[in-house]
Coordinates of C-alpha atoms and ligand atoms in Angstrom, one line a residue:
M1 CA 0.0 0.0 0.0
T2 CA 1.3 3.4 -0.9
P3 CA 1.4 5.8 2.0
A4 CA -1.1 8.5 1.3
P5 CA 0.5 11.9 1.2
P6 CA -0.8 14.4 3.8
H7 CA -2.8 17.1 2.1
D8 CA -1.6 20.6 1.3
H9 CA -3.6 23.4 2.8
G10 CA -1.5 25.7 0.8
G11 CA -2.7 24.2 -2.5
S12 CA -6.4 24.1 -3.3
A13 CA -8.5 25.9 -0.8
A14 CA -11.9 24.5 0.0
P15 CA -14.6 26.4 -1.8
G16 CA -15.5 29.5 0.2
A17 CA -12.6 29.0 2.7
A18 CA -11.0 32.3 3.4
N19 CA -7.3 32.3 4.0
P20 CA -6.9 28.6 4.7
P21 CA -3.9 27.9 6.9
R22 CA -0.8 27.3 4.8
S23 CA 0.7 24.4 6.7
W24 CA 1.5 20.9 5.6
S25 CA 3.9 21.1 2.7
L26 CA 2.7 18.7 0.1
P27 CA 5.4 19.3 -2.5
L28 CA 8.1 18.7 0.0
W29 CA 6.4 15.4 1.2
Q30 CA 5.7 14.3 -2.3
S31 CA 9.2 14.9 -3.6
L32 CA 10.4 12.3 -1.1
Q33 CA 7.8 9.6 -1.9
S34 CA 9.4 7.8 -4.8
I35 CA 12.9 7.6 -3.3
G36 CA 13.9 4.1 -2.4
R37 CA 10.4 2.6 -2.7
D38 CA 10.3 -1.0 -3.9
P39 CA 7.7 -1.2 -6.8
Q40 CA 6.7 -4.7 -5.8
T41 CA 6.0 -4.2 -2.1
S42 CA 5.6 -0.4 -1.9
G43 CA 7.9 -0.6 1.1
Y44 CA 10.9 1.6 1.5
R45 CA 14.5 0.3 1.2
R46 CA 16.5 3.4 2.1
Y47 CA 19.7 1.9 3.4
S48 CA 22.6 4.1 4.5
F49 CA 25.3 5.0 1.9
T50 CA 23.3 3.5 -1.0
E51 CA 21.8 5.1 -4.1
A52 CA 18.5 5.7 -2.3
D53 CA 20.4 7.3 0.6
S54 CA 22.2 9.5 -1.7
A55 CA 18.9 10.6 -3.3
C56 CA 17.5 11.3 0.2
R57 CA 20.7 13.4 0.9
D58 CA 20.1 15.4 -2.2
W59 CA 16.5 15.9 -1.2
F60 CA 17.6 17.2 2.2
F61 CA 20.1 19.7 0.8
K62 CA 17.6 20.9 -1.8
A63 CA 15.0 21.4 1.0
A64 CA 17.6 23.4 3.0
A65 CA 18.6 25.5 0.0
Q66 CA 15.0 26.3 -0.8
R67 CA 14.7 27.8 2.7
N68 CA 18.1 29.6 2.6
L69 CA 19.3 27.3 5.5
R70 CA 23.0 26.7 5.8
A71 CA 23.4 22.9 5.4
D72 CA 26.2 20.5 5.9
C73 CA 27.0 16.8 6.6
D74 CA 28.9 16.2 9.8
R75 CA 31.9 13.8 10.2
N76 CA 29.5 10.9 10.9
G77 CA 27.3 11.3 7.9
N78 CA 24.4 13.1 9.7
L79 CA 22.8 16.0 7.8
W80 CA 22.2 19.4 9.3
A81 CA 20.4 22.5 8.1
W82 CA 20.6 25.7 10.1
W83 CA 18.5 28.8 10.5
D84 CA 21.3 31.0 11.8
V85 CA 20.8 34.0 13.9
S86 CA 23.3 36.7 15.0
D87 CA 23.1 35.5 18.6
N88 CA 25.3 32.5 19.0
S89 CA 23.5 31.0 22.0
R90 CA 22.8 27.3 22.0
A91 CA 20.5 25.9 19.3
I92 CA 17.2 24.1 19.3
V93 CA 17.3 21.2 16.8
T94 CA 14.5 19.2 15.4
G95 CA 14.4 16.3 12.9
S96 CA 14.5 12.6 12.6
H97 CA 15.9 10.1 10.0
L98 CA 15.4 9.2 6.4
D99 CA 16.7 5.6 6.3
S100 CA 14.3 2.7 6.6
V101 CA 14.0 -0.9 7.7
P102 CA 13.6 -3.4 4.9
D103 CA 10.2 -2.6 3.3
G104 CA 9.5 0.1 5.9
G105 CA 6.7 2.6 5.8
G106 CA 6.9 6.1 4.4
F107 CA 6.4 7.9 7.7
D108 CA 8.9 6.4 10.2
G109 CA 11.6 9.0 10.1
P110 CA 10.7 11.1 7.1
L111 CA 7.6 12.6 8.7
G112 CA 9.8 14.2 11.4
V113 CA 12.3 15.6 8.8
V114 CA 9.5 16.9 6.5
C115 CA 7.7 18.4 9.5
A116 CA 11.0 20.0 10.6
F117 CA 11.4 21.9 7.3
A118 CA 7.6 22.6 7.1
A119 CA 7.6 24.0 10.7
I120 CA 10.3 26.4 9.7
D121 CA 8.1 27.5 6.8
L122 CA 5.2 28.1 9.3
L123 CA 7.3 30.1 11.6
K124 CA 8.5 32.3 8.7
E125 CA 5.0 32.7 7.4
R126 CA 3.9 33.9 10.8
G127 CA 6.7 36.4 10.8
L128 CA 8.5 34.7 13.7
M129 CA 12.3 34.9 14.1
P130 CA 14.2 32.5 16.3
V131 CA 16.3 34.1 19.0
R132 CA 18.6 31.2 19.0
P133 CA 19.8 29.0 16.1
L134 CA 17.2 26.5 14.8
G135 CA 18.5 23.3 13.3
V136 CA 17.1 20.5 11.2
V137 CA 18.8 17.1 11.4
A138 CA 18.5 13.8 9.6
F139 CA 20.5 11.1 11.4
I140 CA 22.2 8.4 9.4
E141 CA 21.5 4.6 10.0
E142 CA 18.8 5.1 12.6
E143 CA 17.3 1.8 11.9
G144 CA 20.6 -0.1 11.8
A145 CA 19.1 -1.9 8.8
R146 CA 22.4 -2.0 6.9
F147 CA 25.1 -2.2 9.6
G148 CA 23.2 -3.7 12.5
V149 CA 23.5 -0.9 15.1
A150 CA 20.4 1.2 15.5
C151 CA 20.8 5.0 15.9
L152 CA 24.4 4.7 14.6
G153 CA 24.6 8.4 13.6
S154 CA 23.5 9.7 17.0
R155 CA 25.6 7.1 18.8
L156 CA 28.7 8.2 16.9
L157 CA 27.9 11.9 17.5
T158 CA 27.6 11.4 21.3
G159 CA 30.4 8.8 21.7
V160 CA 28.2 5.9 22.6
I161 CA 30.0 3.7 20.1
T162 CA 33.7 4.0 19.4
P163 CA 34.9 4.9 15.9
D164 CA 36.8 1.7 15.6
A165 CA 33.8 -0.4 16.5
A166 CA 31.7 1.5 14.1
R167 CA 34.2 1.3 11.2
A168 CA 34.4 -2.4 11.6
L169 CA 30.6 -3.0 11.3
T170 CA 29.7 -4.9 8.2
D171 CA 26.6 -5.3 6.1
S172 CA 25.1 -8.6 4.9
G173 CA 27.5 -8.5 1.9
G174 CA 30.6 -8.1 4.1
V175 CA 31.0 -4.4 3.2
S176 CA 32.4 -2.5 6.2
L177 CA 31.0 0.8 7.3
A178 CA 34.4 2.3 6.6
A179 CA 34.3 1.1 3.0
A180 CA 30.6 2.2 2.5
M181 CA 31.4 5.7 3.8
A182 CA 34.5 6.0 1.6
A183 CA 32.4 4.9 -1.4
A184 CA 29.9 7.6 -0.6
G185 CA 32.6 10.2 -0.5
L186 CA 32.9 10.5 3.3
D187 CA 36.1 10.0 5.3
P188 CA 35.7 7.1 7.7
Q189 CA 38.8 8.1 9.6
A190 CA 37.0 11.3 10.7
I191 CA 34.0 9.6 12.4
G192 CA 33.6 9.9 16.2
P193 CA 32.1 12.0 18.9
D194 CA 31.6 15.7 18.4
P195 CA 31.3 17.2 21.9
E196 CA 31.5 20.7 20.5
L197 CA 28.4 20.2 18.3
V198 CA 26.5 18.4 21.1
A199 CA 27.4 21.2 23.5
S200 CA 26.0 23.8 21.0
I201 CA 22.5 22.3 21.2
A202 CA 20.2 23.3 24.0
G203 CA 17.4 20.9 23.2
Y204 CA 16.3 18.4 20.5
V205 CA 12.7 17.8 19.6
E206 CA 11.8 14.8 17.3
L207 CA 8.4 14.4 15.8
H208 CA 7.6 10.8 14.8
I209 CA 4.7 8.7 13.7
E210 CA 3.4 6.6 16.7
Q211 CA 4.4 3.0 16.3
G212 CA 1.5 1.7 18.2
S213 CA -2.2 2.7 18.4
A214 CA -2.3 4.3 21.9
L215 CA -3.2 7.7 20.6
D216 CA -6.0 6.3 18.6
G217 CA -7.4 4.7 21.7
M218 CA -7.3 8.0 23.4
G219 CA -8.8 9.9 20.5
A220 CA -5.8 12.2 20.3
A221 CA -4.0 13.3 17.1
V222 CA -0.7 14.2 18.8
G223 CA 1.1 12.9 21.9
V224 CA 4.2 13.7 23.8
A225 CA 6.7 11.0 24.8
E226 CA 7.3 10.2 28.4
S227 CA 9.9 7.4 28.1
I228 CA 11.4 4.7 25.9
W229 CA 11.6 1.1 27.1
P230 CA 15.2 -0.2 27.4
H231 CA 16.0 -2.4 24.4
G232 CA 18.7 -4.0 22.4
R233 CA 19.7 -6.5 19.7
W234 CA 21.6 -9.8 20.2
R235 CA 23.1 -11.9 17.5
L236 CA 23.0 -15.7 17.9
D237 CA 25.1 -18.0 15.8
F238 CA 24.2 -21.6 15.7
T239 CA 26.8 -23.8 14.1
G240 CA 26.0 -27.4 13.2
R241 CA 27.1 -29.7 10.3
A242 CA 25.9 -29.5 6.8
D243 CA 24.6 -32.8 5.5
H244 CA 22.2 -34.5 3.0
A245 CA 18.4 -34.0 3.7
G246 CA 17.5 -37.3 2.1
T247 CA 20.1 -39.6 3.6
T248 CA 21.1 -38.4 7.1
R249 CA 19.3 -40.3 9.8
L250 CA 17.6 -38.0 12.4
A251 CA 19.8 -39.4 15.1
D252 CA 23.0 -38.5 13.2
R253 CA 22.1 -34.9 12.5
R254 CA 23.6 -31.8 14.0
D255 CA 21.0 -29.4 12.6
P256 CA 21.3 -25.8 13.8
M257 CA 17.8 -25.1 12.7
L258 CA 16.4 -27.1 15.6
P259 CA 17.9 -25.1 18.5
Y260 CA 17.1 -21.9 16.5
A261 CA 13.4 -22.9 16.3
A262 CA 13.3 -23.9 19.9
T263 CA 14.9 -20.5 20.8
V264 CA 12.2 -18.6 18.9
L265 CA 9.5 -20.3 20.8
A266 CA 11.4 -19.9 24.1
A267 CA 11.7 -16.1 23.4
R268 CA 8.0 -15.9 22.9
A269 CA 7.2 -17.6 26.2
A270 CA 9.8 -15.6 28.0
A271 CA 8.5 -12.3 26.7
A272 CA 5.0 -13.3 27.8
A273 CA 6.3 -14.2 31.2
H274 CA 8.1 -10.9 31.7
Q275 CA 5.4 -8.6 30.1
S276 CA 8.1 -7.8 27.6
L277 CA 8.7 -8.1 23.9
A278 CA 11.1 -10.5 22.0
T279 CA 11.3 -10.8 18.3
F280 CA 13.4 -12.8 15.8
G281 CA 12.8 -10.8 12.6
K282 CA 16.0 -11.6 10.8
V283 CA 17.5 -15.1 10.2
V284 CA 20.0 -16.4 7.8
A285 CA 20.5 -20.1 7.1
E286 CA 23.8 -21.1 5.5
P287 CA 24.4 -22.2 2.9
G288 CA 20.6 -22.3 2.4
G289 CA 20.0 -25.3 0.2
A290 CA 16.4 -26.6 0.3
N291 CA 17.6 -30.2 0.3
A292 CA 20.4 -29.9 2.9
I293 CA 20.7 -29.6 6.6
C294 CA 22.3 -26.2 7.0
A295 CA 25.7 -25.6 8.4
A296 CA 24.8 -22.6 10.4
V297 CA 21.9 -20.3 11.4
H298 CA 22.5 -16.7 12.2
A299 CA 19.6 -15.0 14.0
W300 CA 18.9 -11.6 15.6
L301 CA 16.9 -11.2 18.8
D302 CA 15.3 -7.8 19.4
A303 CA 14.3 -7.6 23.0
R304 CA 12.5 -4.8 24.9
A305 CA 11.1 -4.5 28.4
P306 CA 9.6 -1.9 30.7
D307 CA 12.7 -1.9 32.9
E308 CA 16.3 -3.1 32.6
S309 CA 16.0 -5.9 35.2
S310 CA 13.1 -7.4 33.2
L311 CA 15.1 -7.0 30.0
N312 CA 18.1 -8.8 31.6
R313 CA 16.0 -11.6 32.8
L314 CA 14.3 -12.0 29.5
V315 CA 17.5 -12.1 27.5
S316 CA 19.2 -14.5 30.0
R317 CA 16.2 -16.8 29.6
V318 CA 16.3 -16.7 25.8
I319 CA 20.1 -17.3 25.7
G320 CA 19.8 -20.0 28.3
A321 CA 17.2 -21.7 26.1
A322 CA 19.4 -21.4 23.1
Q323 CA 22.4 -23.0 24.9
G324 CA 20.3 -25.8 26.3
S325 CA 18.7 -26.7 23.0
A326 CA 22.0 -26.4 21.2
T327 CA 23.6 -28.9 23.5
E328 CA 20.7 -31.2 23.1
H329 CA 21.2 -31.2 19.3
G330 CA 25.0 -31.3 19.2
V331 CA 25.2 -27.7 17.9
Q332 CA 27.5 -24.9 19.0
V333 CA 26.0 -21.5 19.8
S334 CA 27.6 -18.2 20.4
T335 CA 25.9 -14.9 21.3
R336 CA 26.8 -11.3 21.1
R337 CA 25.0 -8.1 22.1
E338 CA 25.1 -5.8 19.1
S339 CA 23.4 -2.7 20.5
F340 CA 21.7 -1.6 23.7
T341 CA 19.8 1.5 24.7
P342 CA 19.0 1.9 28.4
V343 CA 15.7 3.2 29.6
V344 CA 15.1 6.8 28.5
D345 CA 13.0 9.2 30.7
F346 CA 12.6 12.3 28.6
D347 CA 13.6 15.6 30.2
R348 CA 10.7 16.6 32.4
D349 CA 11.1 20.3 31.9
L350 CA 11.2 20.1 28.2
R351 CA 8.3 17.7 28.1
D352 CA 6.2 20.1 30.4
R353 CA 7.1 23.0 28.2
A354 CA 6.0 21.1 25.1
V355 CA 2.7 20.0 26.7
G356 CA 2.2 23.6 27.9
A357 CA 2.9 25.1 24.5
L358 CA 0.4 22.7 22.9
A359 CA -2.3 23.3 25.6
A360 CA -2.0 27.1 25.1
R361 CA -3.0 26.5 21.5
G362 CA -5.9 24.2 22.5
L363 CA -4.0 21.0 21.5
A364 CA -4.5 18.3 24.1
A365 CA -1.5 16.0 23.8
P366 CA -1.4 13.0 26.2
V367 CA 1.9 11.9 27.5
L368 CA 2.8 8.3 26.8
P369 CA 5.7 5.8 26.9
T370 CA 6.9 3.8 23.8
G371 CA 8.8 0.7 23.1
A372 CA 10.3 2.1 19.9
G373 CA 13.9 3.3 19.8
H374 CA 14.8 6.8 18.5
D375 CA 17.8 9.1 18.1
A376 CA 16.1 11.3 20.7
G377 CA 16.6 8.5 23.1
V378 CA 20.3 8.3 22.5
L379 CA 20.7 12.1 22.6
A380 CA 18.7 12.2 25.9
A381 CA 21.8 11.0 27.7
R382 CA 23.6 14.2 26.7
L383 CA 21.0 17.0 26.3
P384 CA 17.4 17.7 27.0
T385 CA 15.2 16.0 24.4
A386 CA 11.5 15.6 23.7
M387 CA 9.3 13.7 21.2
L388 CA 6.0 14.4 19.6
F389 CA 4.0 11.4 18.3
V390 CA 1.4 11.6 15.5
R391 CA -1.5 9.2 15.7
N392 CA -1.2 5.9 13.7
P393 CA -4.7 4.5 13.4
S394 CA -3.7 0.9 12.9
G395 CA -0.6 1.1 15.0
V396 CA 1.3 -0.8 12.2
S397 CA 4.9 0.4 11.6
H398 CA 8.0 -1.1 10.1
S399 CA 5.7 -2.2 7.3
P400 CA 4.5 -0.7 4.0
A401 CA 1.0 -0.6 5.7
E402 CA 2.2 2.1 8.1
H403 CA -0.2 5.1 7.8
A404 CA -1.1 8.4 9.3
E405 CA -4.0 10.5 8.2
P406 CA -3.2 13.8 6.5
A407 CA -5.1 15.8 9.1
D408 CA -3.1 14.1 11.9
C409 CA 0.2 14.8 10.1
E410 CA -0.9 18.4 9.9
A411 CA -1.8 18.4 13.6
G412 CA 1.7 17.1 14.2
L413 CA 3.2 19.8 12.1
Q414 CA 1.2 22.5 13.9
A415 CA 2.3 21.0 17.2
L416 CA 5.9 21.0 16.2
A417 CA 5.8 24.6 15.1
A418 CA 4.2 25.5 18.4
V419 CA 6.9 23.8 20.4
L420 CA 9.7 25.3 18.3
E421 CA 8.1 28.7 18.7
E422 CA 8.1 28.2 22.4
L423 CA 11.7 26.9 22.6
A424 CA 13.5 28.9 19.9
C425 CA 11.5 32.1 19.4
R426 CA 11.2 33.3 23.0
Ligands
GLV501 C1 13.3 1.8 15.6 O1 12.4 2.0 14.9 C2 13.2 0.7 16.6 O2 12.6 0.8 17.6 O3 13.8 -0.4 16.3
MN502 MN1 11.8 2.6 12.8
MN503 MN1 12.1 6.0 13.4

């Protein structure tokens, strides 16, 4: 399903409507729609440092140029556009990401970047001037779809991952991050923390489609984030022995698929027991012959829980099940944590200011937690951050079926503009 573009109040006015609010920027949204979309699935495949990514980068720089914003790419591949002011006080930054999961929806990430530029349009149309620099950012590799570590751009920026560890990450084809960056014209030796840039930011506000349907249940178009569940990814490698599917007796097999399958079921049971979430969404069987017992199974566990002790118990239980079942089937298993984000409690003052700014404009925005990860969650460890969520009626995300109604995207845009006015224009 193709994501329906939010409508443009600036385009065709309803008959008889006097001065309709010029708000959601349809051309800006539309100009992003075809980039990286798979024609078969209608899902997005915008992976870092690929052709689709390069087209997204061009789109970002064009959007910045159209608004006379100073734009650059930082040492880590994150894109920035600045509405500079003569006062060099610390900046307010808004944005999100443009990369996607495999066959992702059109809203997860891009909605926040489009709304960031469109909110600047709104402030300008209202004759408002920021009293501190106002930035738009698009973080690289937020989904970790190519190199495995979610929020890689914000982790590098804030020093949560070392440059060496990041450079050594590889994609499924064995291409390292260093090689991919170099091929995209960036210097992989320059990556790493940028404390000066981080220190120059007073607050970060990310608008995002909700990745659940809580707002729909509350009848609210827009919400404000309270917290993010702690979460992470673990890689499990089951190594057995390749053999013939038609001649190897069951008793003689060392089939890595069996402990893998048992681990998937154990993860489901453990998640239910801990009121948590555990998902195996990616698995690679090697060498992958239909008539052979495979030599190895590589699988990725995504685990999330309301608190870190529940998360630790959940993961220990899953790994324990993997080890027990591997032993039973004569298979080796090794496990490695690939990324981890501790619990995030968003800055209370910033959150209250956001809620207050929305309430002052008659926008009731409930405060709610989420299980989804975001760059705002990584940045929260270094600077005050806040998030706005836009209603997702089905709650579906990380899927081509992800959808937000145009009126709700517009409500999100209006909300973001209100929060930016409060933070950057006063
Ligand atoms: C990002 O969308 C995540 O929560 O994995
Ligand atoms: Mn996502
Ligand atoms: Mn996202």
